[in-house]
CSV table of C-alpha atoms in Angstrom, one decimal:
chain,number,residue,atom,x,y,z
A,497,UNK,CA,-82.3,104.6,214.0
A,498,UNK,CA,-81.3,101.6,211.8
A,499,UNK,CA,-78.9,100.5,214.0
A,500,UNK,CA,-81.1,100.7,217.0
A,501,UNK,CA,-83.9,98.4,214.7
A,502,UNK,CA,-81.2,96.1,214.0
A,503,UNK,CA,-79.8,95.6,217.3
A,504,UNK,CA,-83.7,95.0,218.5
A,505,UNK,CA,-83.8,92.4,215.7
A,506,UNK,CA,-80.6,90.6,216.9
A,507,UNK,CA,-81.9,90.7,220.3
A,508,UNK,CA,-85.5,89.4,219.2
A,509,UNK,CA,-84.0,86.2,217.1
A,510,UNK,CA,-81.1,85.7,220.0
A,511,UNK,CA,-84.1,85.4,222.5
A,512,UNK,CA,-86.5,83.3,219.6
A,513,UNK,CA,-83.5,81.0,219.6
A,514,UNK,CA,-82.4,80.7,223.3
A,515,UNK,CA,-86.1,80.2,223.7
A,516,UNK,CA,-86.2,77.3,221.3
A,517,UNK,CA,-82.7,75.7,222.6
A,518,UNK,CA,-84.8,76.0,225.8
A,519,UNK,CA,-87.8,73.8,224.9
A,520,UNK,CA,-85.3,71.5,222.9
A,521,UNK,CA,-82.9,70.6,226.3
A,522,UNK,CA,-86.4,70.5,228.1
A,523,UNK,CA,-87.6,68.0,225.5
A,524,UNK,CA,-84.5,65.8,225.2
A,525,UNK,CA,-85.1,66.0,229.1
A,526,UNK,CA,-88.3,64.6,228.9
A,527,UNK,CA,-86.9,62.0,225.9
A,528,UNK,CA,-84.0,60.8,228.1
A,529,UNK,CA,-86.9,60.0,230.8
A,530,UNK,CA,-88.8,58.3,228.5
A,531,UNK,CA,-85.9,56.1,227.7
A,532,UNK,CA,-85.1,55.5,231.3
A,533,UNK,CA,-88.2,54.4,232.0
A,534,UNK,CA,-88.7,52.2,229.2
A,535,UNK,CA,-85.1,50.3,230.5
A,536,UNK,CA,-86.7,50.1,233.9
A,537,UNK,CA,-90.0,48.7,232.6
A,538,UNK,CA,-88.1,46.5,230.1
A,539,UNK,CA,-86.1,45.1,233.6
A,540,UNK,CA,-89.0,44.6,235.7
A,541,UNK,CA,-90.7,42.5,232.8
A,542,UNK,CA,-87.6,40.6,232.4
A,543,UNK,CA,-87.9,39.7,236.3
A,544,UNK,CA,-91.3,39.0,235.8
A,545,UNK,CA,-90.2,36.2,233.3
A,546,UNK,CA,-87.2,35.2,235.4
A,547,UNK,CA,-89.6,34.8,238.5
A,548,UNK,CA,-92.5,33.1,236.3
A,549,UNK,CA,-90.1,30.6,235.3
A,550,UNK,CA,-88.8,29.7,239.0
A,551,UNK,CA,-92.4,29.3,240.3
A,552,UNK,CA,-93.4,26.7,237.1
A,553,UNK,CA,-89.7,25.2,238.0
A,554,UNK,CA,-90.8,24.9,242.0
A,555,UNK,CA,-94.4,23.7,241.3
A,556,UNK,CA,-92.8,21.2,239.0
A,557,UNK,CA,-90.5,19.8,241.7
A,558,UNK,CA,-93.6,19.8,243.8
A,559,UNK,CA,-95.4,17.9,241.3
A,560,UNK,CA,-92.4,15.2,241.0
A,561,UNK,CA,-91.7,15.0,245.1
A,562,UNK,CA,-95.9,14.2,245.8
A,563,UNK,CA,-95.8,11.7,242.6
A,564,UNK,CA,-92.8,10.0,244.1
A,565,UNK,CA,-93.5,9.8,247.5
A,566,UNK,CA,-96.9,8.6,246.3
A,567,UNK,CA,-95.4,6.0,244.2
A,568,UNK,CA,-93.2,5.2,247.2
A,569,UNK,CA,-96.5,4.9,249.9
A,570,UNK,CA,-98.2,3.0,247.3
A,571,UNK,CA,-95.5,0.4,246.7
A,572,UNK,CA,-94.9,-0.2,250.4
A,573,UNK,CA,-98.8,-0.8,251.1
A,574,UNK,CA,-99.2,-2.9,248.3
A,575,UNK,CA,-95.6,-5.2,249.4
């Protein structure tokens, strides 16, 4: 009778813990997504910088081309 009570106990805290090491993988599952997703996130803001920057470079060289050839149509009207 003990042994039979004992061997249920073993059996109850082998399940209690393959239950738990359960919900822990599942968590450092969910954790590893997390992580993943904050990389991807961190990527497409970097991007986002890298591409903000290449539009204020190009609307700059814009800028500089109009004021030139500007400066250029003005100087050959006024020659």
């Amino acid at each position: 009778m003990r042994i039979g009570i004992l061997t249920s106990f073993c059996n109850l805290i082998v399940i209690r813990l393959l239950t738990f090491s359960v919900i822990i993988f599942a968590l450092s599952e969910q954790v590893c997504a997390i992580i993943v997703l904050m990389d991807v996130v961190g990527k497409m803001l970097s991007c986002t910088f890298q591409l903000k920057a290449l539009v204020a470079e190009m609307i700059a060289c814009l800028i500089e081309k109009v004021r030139q050839e500007a400066l250029r149509a003005f100087t050959t009207h006024y020659s």
